[in-house]
Amino acid sequence: MMAGVVPTGTDGGRRERKKLATRAALRRAALRLAVRNGVENVTVERIADEADVALRTFFNYFSSKEDAVLATAALGAEALVARFRARPPAESVLAALREAVLEVMESDDVAGHEHLAVLRLIRAAPSLLPQQLCVLAAQEDALAEAIADRVGLPVDDAYPRLCATAAFAALRVTLDRWLARTADDGDPPTTALLRAEFGDAVDTLAAGLDRGGAGS
Amino acid sequence: MMAGVVPTGTDGGRRERKKLATRAALRRAALRLAVRNGVENVTVERIADEADVALRTFFNYFSSKEDAVLATAALGAEALVARFRARPPAESVLAALREAVLEVMESDDVAGHEHLAVLRLIRAAPSLLPQQLCVLAAQEDALAEAIADRVGLPVDDAYPRLCATAAFAALRVTLDRWLARTADDGDPPTTALLRAEFGDAVDTLAAGLDRGGAGS
DNA sequence: GTGCATGGATGCACGACGTGCACGTTGGCC
DNA sequence: GGCCAACGTGCACGTCGTGCATCCATGCAC
């Protein structure tokens, strides 16, 4: 009965596709429930029900509900590193980084909207902060490697790591301030504003971070 | 019978002192057990026993065993901010920060040794990483405020936050690389080496972090 | 010193979490 | 069709974290 119309799928078989689908369903269920009810008021059992799998199955994919919610954030961070790698090699590190950030935030795919939701969620839920920082820290490794490739340094050099860490730090601060305006003002901040703010932060890093003391 | 020789203690009464003592006992018990048996193999109940209090009492002071272990790290971070504030106002931000870090690491008080133990512990126990990053993030606020005071900027300016975050990021990278040498070599790395490494990181931040692409 | 109010320590109970284990089912492959 | 590996599921168990009621030490007023 038409078996094998898509012999093994475009990626690697039905099994793989089902796994991916289950993981995505859990990730989205977690995000949806967390946005609707607040992270604290969501149980893992509820997430599993929403994704129509058993409680036990949830733990085959994520180790906690925070992990599931932040999987969306992790996707965004991975996308950022990928875009950074795709920037023209002639661009300087910080310029490529600035453009990569804006590409991700301006992208209209579903992941972009979900990513924004997670960022807002983290601001409202301090219990997510530790794991989010951990997600960023994990991507720092990937970014450091990408930076090392770009400038032609060995991966164990100090510069790539320092640059990657500082870059994510700047991104975190900028996003935090940008999102704070969302809370204050009614309308969502524009990507143009984000471009300006993150551009300033990057310029500050590029120009040298030090300043004299005593208000000079 | 000699009541009131130390009328209310030097700080604020017996109650206050007992609370502080219990908190310190729990903090140290958690650290000691974690170092000896590994963080994963320590239960909250064991920590409470070691500190000679009830299990329930533990949760009156800390919300998790990670919290208790990292309380030591938090002390170190607070000390760092305090030393930064105490540096001569004429020093630039990054110079004061470099000296403050070295002061903390070179201080011979007990807290210094405990702090080192925690740092080593975190490297070996990924489960502590999220909360450690959270501890640092919490101190970023205090450091940002101190930086704002030093350079004479309002606390809601972007520079103090960016600088504080980047500074902690640099500190984290440097300490990580410094501690990695401890694992490789047999002997513990010297503070002189730390001074050199963190000095380099700070110089890099001060000189401007950007670099051209294409290996130029 | 005596009684009283307050705040911390403790025990208890309960829901949630996270994991090891065994079993059934399904997909992949000959 | 038949075998095998991988996945989903239920079960049990230890741990976690918290609300609540209770007991006791402390500090205070007199």
XYZ file of C-alpha atoms (C1' of nucleotides) in Angstrom:
492
model
C 0.000 0.000 0.000
C 2.297 2.746 -1.283
C 4.923 1.730 1.189
C 8.225 3.438 0.673
C 7.005 6.503 -1.210
C 9.497 8.279 0.995
C 11.825 5.338 1.492
C 13.766 6.494 4.506
C 12.872 10.155 4.664
C 15.153 12.960 3.604
C 17.325 12.641 6.694
C 17.523 9.143 8.024
C 14.472 7.008 8.434
C 11.154 7.100 10.173
C 12.661 6.496 13.562
C 14.855 9.535 13.352
C 11.949 11.672 12.198
C 9.718 10.469 15.005
C 12.387 11.168 17.575
C 12.893 14.655 16.246
C 9.128 15.218 16.196
C 8.720 14.029 19.779
C 11.557 16.216 20.934
C 10.133 19.234 19.148
C 6.659 18.534 20.528
C 8.015 18.393 24.066
C 10.078 21.513 23.561
C 7.127 23.456 22.216
C 4.726 22.127 24.817
C 7.097 23.198 27.559
C 7.494 26.642 26.051
C 3.768 27.121 25.484
C 2.787 26.079 28.984
C 5.554 28.099 30.572
C 4.487 31.222 28.709
C 0.852 30.681 29.580
C 1.100 29.654 33.238
C 4.561 30.711 34.330
C 7.459 28.326 34.653
C 6.893 27.659 38.337
C 3.329 26.504 37.812
C 4.112 23.890 35.189
C 4.870 20.280 36.077
C 6.762 17.868 33.923
C 3.705 15.636 33.897
C 1.642 18.443 32.382
C 4.220 18.978 29.647
C 4.271 15.290 28.834
C 0.470 15.226 28.609
C 0.485 18.250 26.322
C 2.950 16.522 24.015
C 0.942 13.283 24.305
C 3.746 11.115 25.670
C 4.274 9.385 28.981
C 5.931 11.133 31.869
C 8.822 8.739 31.695
C 9.375 9.527 28.030
C 9.909 13.188 28.819
C 13.048 12.282 30.731
C 14.337 10.363 27.729
C 14.653 13.729 25.971
C 15.205 16.341 28.661
C 16.544 16.129 32.170
C 14.256 18.805 33.599
C 11.522 21.191 32.573
C 14.017 24.029 32.528
C 16.082 22.030 30.093
C 13.062 21.623 27.821
C 12.127 25.296 27.932
C 15.668 26.428 27.286
C 16.136 24.026 24.395
C 14.535 26.765 22.333
C 17.116 29.236 23.569
C 19.842 26.756 22.754
C 18.574 26.563 19.182
C 18.849 30.327 18.928
C 22.384 30.311 20.276
C 23.395 27.578 17.847
C 21.848 29.514 14.999
C 23.878 32.539 16.028
C 27.137 30.629 15.857
C 26.149 29.178 12.478
C 25.380 32.627 11.075
C 28.654 33.919 12.430
C 30.517 31.210 10.562
C 28.600 32.079 7.399
C 29.631 35.735 7.438
C 32.232 36.843 4.872
C 35.702 35.922 6.131
C 36.938 39.434 5.453
C 34.723 40.890 8.161
C 36.356 41.489 11.487
C 35.297 39.326 14.397
C 33.074 41.875 16.069
C 31.534 43.093 12.811
C 30.641 39.554 11.802
C 29.228 38.967 15.250
C 27.082 42.079 15.107
C 25.636 41.113 11.756
C 25.050 37.528 12.862
C 23.107 38.662 15.911
C 20.924 40.927 13.821
C 20.342 38.207 11.260
C 19.052 35.900 13.946
C 16.856 38.500 15.590
C 15.469 39.754 12.294
C 14.793 36.327 10.867
C 11.075 35.797 10.530
C 11.040 32.056 10.982
C 9.086 30.516 13.794
C 12.200 29.892 15.829
C 12.789 33.634 16.006
C 9.443 34.332 17.643
C 9.861 31.409 19.988
C 13.289 32.636 20.912
C 11.942 36.034 21.855
C 9.320 34.369 24.017
C 11.999 32.458 25.878
C 14.040 35.585 26.470
C 11.035 37.331 27.937
C 10.298 34.270 30.023
C 13.772 34.222 31.503
C 13.503 37.833 32.554
C 10.331 37.017 34.464
C 11.518 33.695 35.889
C 14.792 33.818 37.810
C 14.725 30.035 38.137
C 15.639 29.810 34.458
C 18.629 32.114 34.689
C 21.203 29.557 35.844
C 20.466 27.124 33.060
C 20.271 29.868 30.463
C 23.712 31.059 31.423
C 24.811 27.467 31.080
C 23.375 27.275 27.587
C 25.327 30.366 26.620
C 28.462 28.999 28.238
C 28.112 25.833 26.206
C 27.859 27.812 22.986
C 30.883 29.851 23.968
C 32.975 26.834 23.113
C 31.509 26.669 19.618
C 31.845 30.407 19.146
C 35.430 30.384 20.373
C 36.234 27.731 17.804
C 34.560 29.739 15.072
C 36.500 32.830 16.089
C 39.750 30.891 16.113
C 39.018 29.731 12.573
C 38.214 33.254 11.436
C 41.367 34.935 12.728
C 43.594 31.927 12.150
C 44.587 31.191 15.735
C 44.853 27.831 17.458
C 41.760 26.946 19.451
C 43.721 26.816 22.684
C 44.832 30.416 22.348
C 43.441 32.807 24.937
C 42.004 35.315 22.497
C 39.186 33.257 20.965
C 37.841 32.214 24.334
C 38.081 35.706 25.779
C 36.442 37.183 22.711
C 33.640 34.631 22.638
C 32.901 35.057 26.320
C 32.971 38.827 26.177
C 30.786 38.791 23.074
C 28.115 36.686 24.706
C 28.364 38.880 27.774
C 27.737 41.942 25.647
C 24.858 40.199 23.931
C 23.325 39.270 27.247
C 23.562 42.798 28.587
C 22.203 44.311 25.403
C 19.276 41.919 25.166
C 18.484 42.500 28.809
C 18.329 46.250 28.351
C 16.433 45.884 25.099
C 13.834 43.614 26.637
C 13.508 45.919 29.628
C 12.066 48.513 27.261
C 9.426 46.020 26.266
C 8.325 45.777 29.857
C 8.266 49.556 30.291
C 6.827 50.659 26.984
C 3.820 48.902 25.644
C 5.050 48.248 22.139
C 7.814 45.760 21.420
C 11.234 47.248 20.743
C 12.280 47.300 17.125
C 15.182 45.456 15.630
C 16.489 48.845 14.564
C 16.842 49.777 18.198
C 18.546 46.488 18.937
C 20.920 47.129 16.054
C 21.834 50.471 17.543
C 22.266 49.171 21.080
C 24.268 46.110 20.197
C 26.284 48.162 17.747
C 27.207 50.545 20.547
C 28.195 47.663 22.789
C 30.356 46.125 20.089
C 31.939 49.494 19.347
C 32.752 49.909 23.021
C 34.424 46.521 23.091
C 36.310 47.283 19.894
C 37.494 50.692 21.080
C 38.868 49.362 24.354
C 36.891 48.853 27.488
C 39.030 50.675 29.997
C 38.241 54.076 31.417
C 40.093 56.260 33.856
C 38.966 56.495 37.446
C 37.903 59.489 39.528
C 35.271 60.478 37.021
C 37.887 61.590 34.516
C 26.995 34.860 87.206
C 29.048 37.147 85.014
C 26.130 37.623 82.686
C 26.743 40.274 80.104
C 30.520 40.166 79.977
C 29.901 40.392 76.259
C 26.541 42.074 76.592
C 25.154 41.490 73.128
C 28.207 40.413 71.242
C 30.140 42.670 68.938
C 27.527 42.525 66.220
C 24.018 42.020 67.490
C 23.204 39.478 70.122
C 23.489 35.783 70.649
C 20.735 34.970 68.206
C 22.483 36.684 65.340
C 25.769 34.991 66.152
C 24.157 31.571 66.344
C 22.485 32.058 62.986
C 25.736 33.088 61.398
C 27.488 30.137 62.987
C 24.880 27.667 61.764
C 25.048 29.093 58.259
C 28.826 28.901 58.232
C 28.746 25.358 59.602
C 26.375 24.262 56.850
C 28.399 26.035 54.191
C 31.619 24.430 55.331
C 30.059 21.013 55.808
C 28.692 21.142 52.271
C 32.063 22.185 50.875
C 33.993 19.581 52.831
C 31.703 16.711 51.868
C 31.564 17.804 48.243
C 35.349 17.935 48.021
C 35.713 14.567 49.689
C 32.955 12.570 47.982
C 32.052 14.566 44.902
C 29.031 16.802 44.663
C 26.811 14.128 43.144
C 27.376 11.714 45.988
C 26.371 14.089 48.762
C 22.806 14.351 50.033
C 21.363 17.296 51.843
C 20.660 15.028 54.776
C 24.346 14.170 55.030
C 25.282 17.838 55.049
C 22.761 18.584 57.772
C 24.109 15.714 59.874
C 27.661 16.949 59.411
C 26.638 20.403 60.599
C 24.622 18.815 63.432
C 21.275 20.311 62.495
C 18.013 18.800 61.278
C 17.365 18.256 57.618
C 14.575 20.790 57.711
C 16.898 23.397 59.167
C 19.197 23.163 56.179
C 16.447 24.524 53.974
C 16.032 27.471 56.312
C 19.464 28.608 55.153
C 19.971 27.256 51.638
C 17.560 26.172 48.967
C 19.713 23.348 47.632
C 23.051 21.684 48.202
C 24.480 23.517 45.218
C 23.438 26.752 46.855
C 25.297 25.769 50.020
C 28.457 24.752 48.200
C 28.482 27.882 46.089
C 27.902 30.148 49.053
C 31.673 29.988 49.449
C 32.114 31.139 45.881
C 29.642 33.930 46.485
C 31.756 35.115 49.408
C 34.749 35.273 47.112
C 32.844 37.254 44.510
C 31.588 39.679 47.136
C 35.090 40.097 48.453
C 36.255 40.886 44.938
C 33.740 43.692 44.557
C 34.639 45.048 47.988
C 38.363 45.096 47.108
C 37.567 46.786 43.822
C 35.762 49.548 45.656
C 38.714 49.926 48.010
C 41.238 50.500 45.213
C 42.549 54.057 44.769
C 39.993 56.087 42.799
C 42.712 57.275 40.428
C 43.199 53.789 39.034
C 41.402 53.006 35.837
C 38.577 50.516 35.939
C 40.482 47.592 34.504
C 43.631 48.304 36.504
C 41.656 48.407 39.739
C 39.914 45.227 38.741
C 43.173 43.441 38.026
C 44.608 44.410 41.373
C 41.427 43.484 43.196
C 41.423 40.018 41.662
C 45.032 39.439 42.644
C 44.391 40.710 46.153
C 41.622 38.171 46.597
C 43.584 35.295 45.138
C 46.729 36.133 47.074
C 45.000 36.680 50.384
C 46.046 33.997 52.812
C 42.875 33.908 54.852
C 40.892 30.722 55.097
C 38.278 31.964 52.679
C 40.928 32.103 49.967
C 41.769 28.426 50.252
C 38.130 27.493 50.420
C 37.455 29.565 47.363
C 40.122 27.738 45.411
C 38.601 24.435 46.462
C 35.238 25.513 45.135
C 36.697 26.588 41.811
C 38.353 23.217 41.399
C 35.139 21.526 42.398
C 33.161 23.354 39.745
C 35.571 22.311 37.036
C 35.040 18.676 38.029
C 31.279 18.933 38.565
C 29.283 20.344 35.652
C 26.150 20.286 37.786
C 27.529 23.262 39.682
C 28.222 25.359 36.615
C 24.736 26.835 36.170
C 24.489 28.092 39.702
C 28.041 29.378 39.701
C 27.312 31.452 36.642
C 24.262 32.710 38.487
C 26.390 33.723 41.446
C 28.657 35.687 39.147
C 25.681 37.254 37.398
C 24.330 38.378 40.743
C 27.625 40.050 41.608
C 27.695 41.733 38.215
C 25.045 44.083 39.520
C 27.190 45.063 42.474
C 30.283 45.406 40.304
C 28.410 47.490 37.732
C 27.353 49.838 40.485
C 30.921 50.086 41.775
C 32.170 50.803 38.259
C 29.528 53.478 37.778
C 30.683 55.125 40.994
C 34.321 54.970 39.927
C 33.902 56.567 36.526
C 31.071 58.860 37.558
C 28.328 57.496 35.355
C 24.691 56.842 36.238
C 24.016 53.235 37.163
C 21.589 52.815 34.279
C 24.226 53.688 31.707
C 25.243 50.869 29.400
C 28.975 51.084 30.068
C 29.088 49.927 33.701
C 27.008 46.862 32.990
C 28.943 45.970 29.864
C 32.232 46.469 31.638
C 31.204 44.449 34.681
C 29.912 41.587 32.595
C 32.945 41.526 30.324
C 35.237 41.709 33.324
C 33.649 38.712 35.010
C 33.723 36.910 31.691
C 37.444 37.544 31.405
C 37.938 36.437 34.979
C 36.035 33.249 34.338
C 38.052 32.401 31.232
C 41.337 33.194 32.923
C 40.575 31.172 36.038
C 39.443 28.286 33.899
C 42.684 28.242 31.926
C 44.709 28.761 35.100
C 43.016 25.893 36.886
C 43.406 23.672 33.842
C 47.162 23.840 34.385
C 46.643 22.515 37.879
C 45.019 19.444 36.416
C 47.771 18.944 33.843
C 50.843 19.763 35.862
C 51.246 18.301 39.276
C 52.053 21.452 41.182
C 49.520 24.196 41.767
C 49.815 27.232 39.531
C 51.331 30.260 41.160
C 49.662 33.581 41.705
C 52.426 35.077 39.600
C 51.156 33.068 36.668
C 47.608 34.153 37.382
C 48.784 37.745 37.507
C 50.347 37.375 34.085
C 47.358 35.625 32.531
C 44.710 37.927 33.920
C 46.921 40.891 33.112
C 47.034 39.767 29.489
C 43.263 39.346 29.396
C 42.713 42.786 30.862
C 45.213 44.306 28.442
C 43.387 42.681 25.553
C 40.099 44.132 26.736
C 41.698 47.537 27.230
C 43.374 47.557 23.829
C 40.190 46.695 21.950
C 38.864 43.251 21.375
C 38.311 43.288 17.647
C 40.544 41.621 15.105
C 40.418 41.466 11.370
C 39.158 38.371 9.623
C 40.807 36.071 7.111
C 43.775 35.482 9.375
C 45.089 38.973 8.753
C 13.933 36.861 88.684
C 9.624 36.157 86.349
C 6.511 36.114 82.724
C 5.789 37.096 77.905
C 6.445 37.755 72.889
C 9.314 36.567 69.014
C 11.975 34.007 66.039
C 14.481 30.077 64.948
C 14.829 24.690 65.083
C 12.482 20.583 64.463
C 9.276 16.935 62.955
C 5.782 15.573 59.730
C 3.459 15.137 55.514
C 3.064 15.759 50.817
C 3.803 16.651 45.913
C 7.275 16.877 42.525
C 11.580 15.394 40.606
C 14.860 12.266 38.361
C 16.523 7.530 37.495
C 17.199 2.404 37.191
C 14.895 -1.518 35.571
C 11.889 -4.589 33.075
C 8.535 -5.209 29.525
C 5.967 -4.469 25.284
C 6.030 -2.446 20.734
C 7.738 -0.526 16.653
C 11.091 0.442 13.003
C 15.048 -1.313 10.328
C 17.100 -5.024 7.928
C 17.923 -9.450 5.874
C 8.402 -13.578 7.533
C 11.644 -13.174 11.215
C 15.374 -11.261 14.013
C 17.424 -7.352 16.497
C 18.024 -2.875 18.183
C 15.900 1.180 19.693
C 12.243 3.527 21.620
C 7.954 4.204 24.619
C 5.949 3.001 28.835
C 4.855 1.631 33.656
C 6.693 0.812 38.209
C 9.371 1.602 42.161
C 12.447 4.069 44.776
C 15.295 7.718 46.816
C 15.826 12.558 46.955
C 14.288 17.205 46.889
C 11.915 21.320 48.472
C 8.042 23.392 51.034
C 3.910 24.386 54.047
C 2.401 23.800 58.571
C 2.211 22.981 63.481
C 4.999 22.609 67.529
C 8.677 23.226 70.805
C 12.357 25.806 72.735
C 15.888 29.441 73.347
C 16.401 34.228 73.338
C 15.564 38.895 74.283
C 12.820 42.161 76.766
C 9.935 44.588 80.057
C 8.963 45.036 84.688
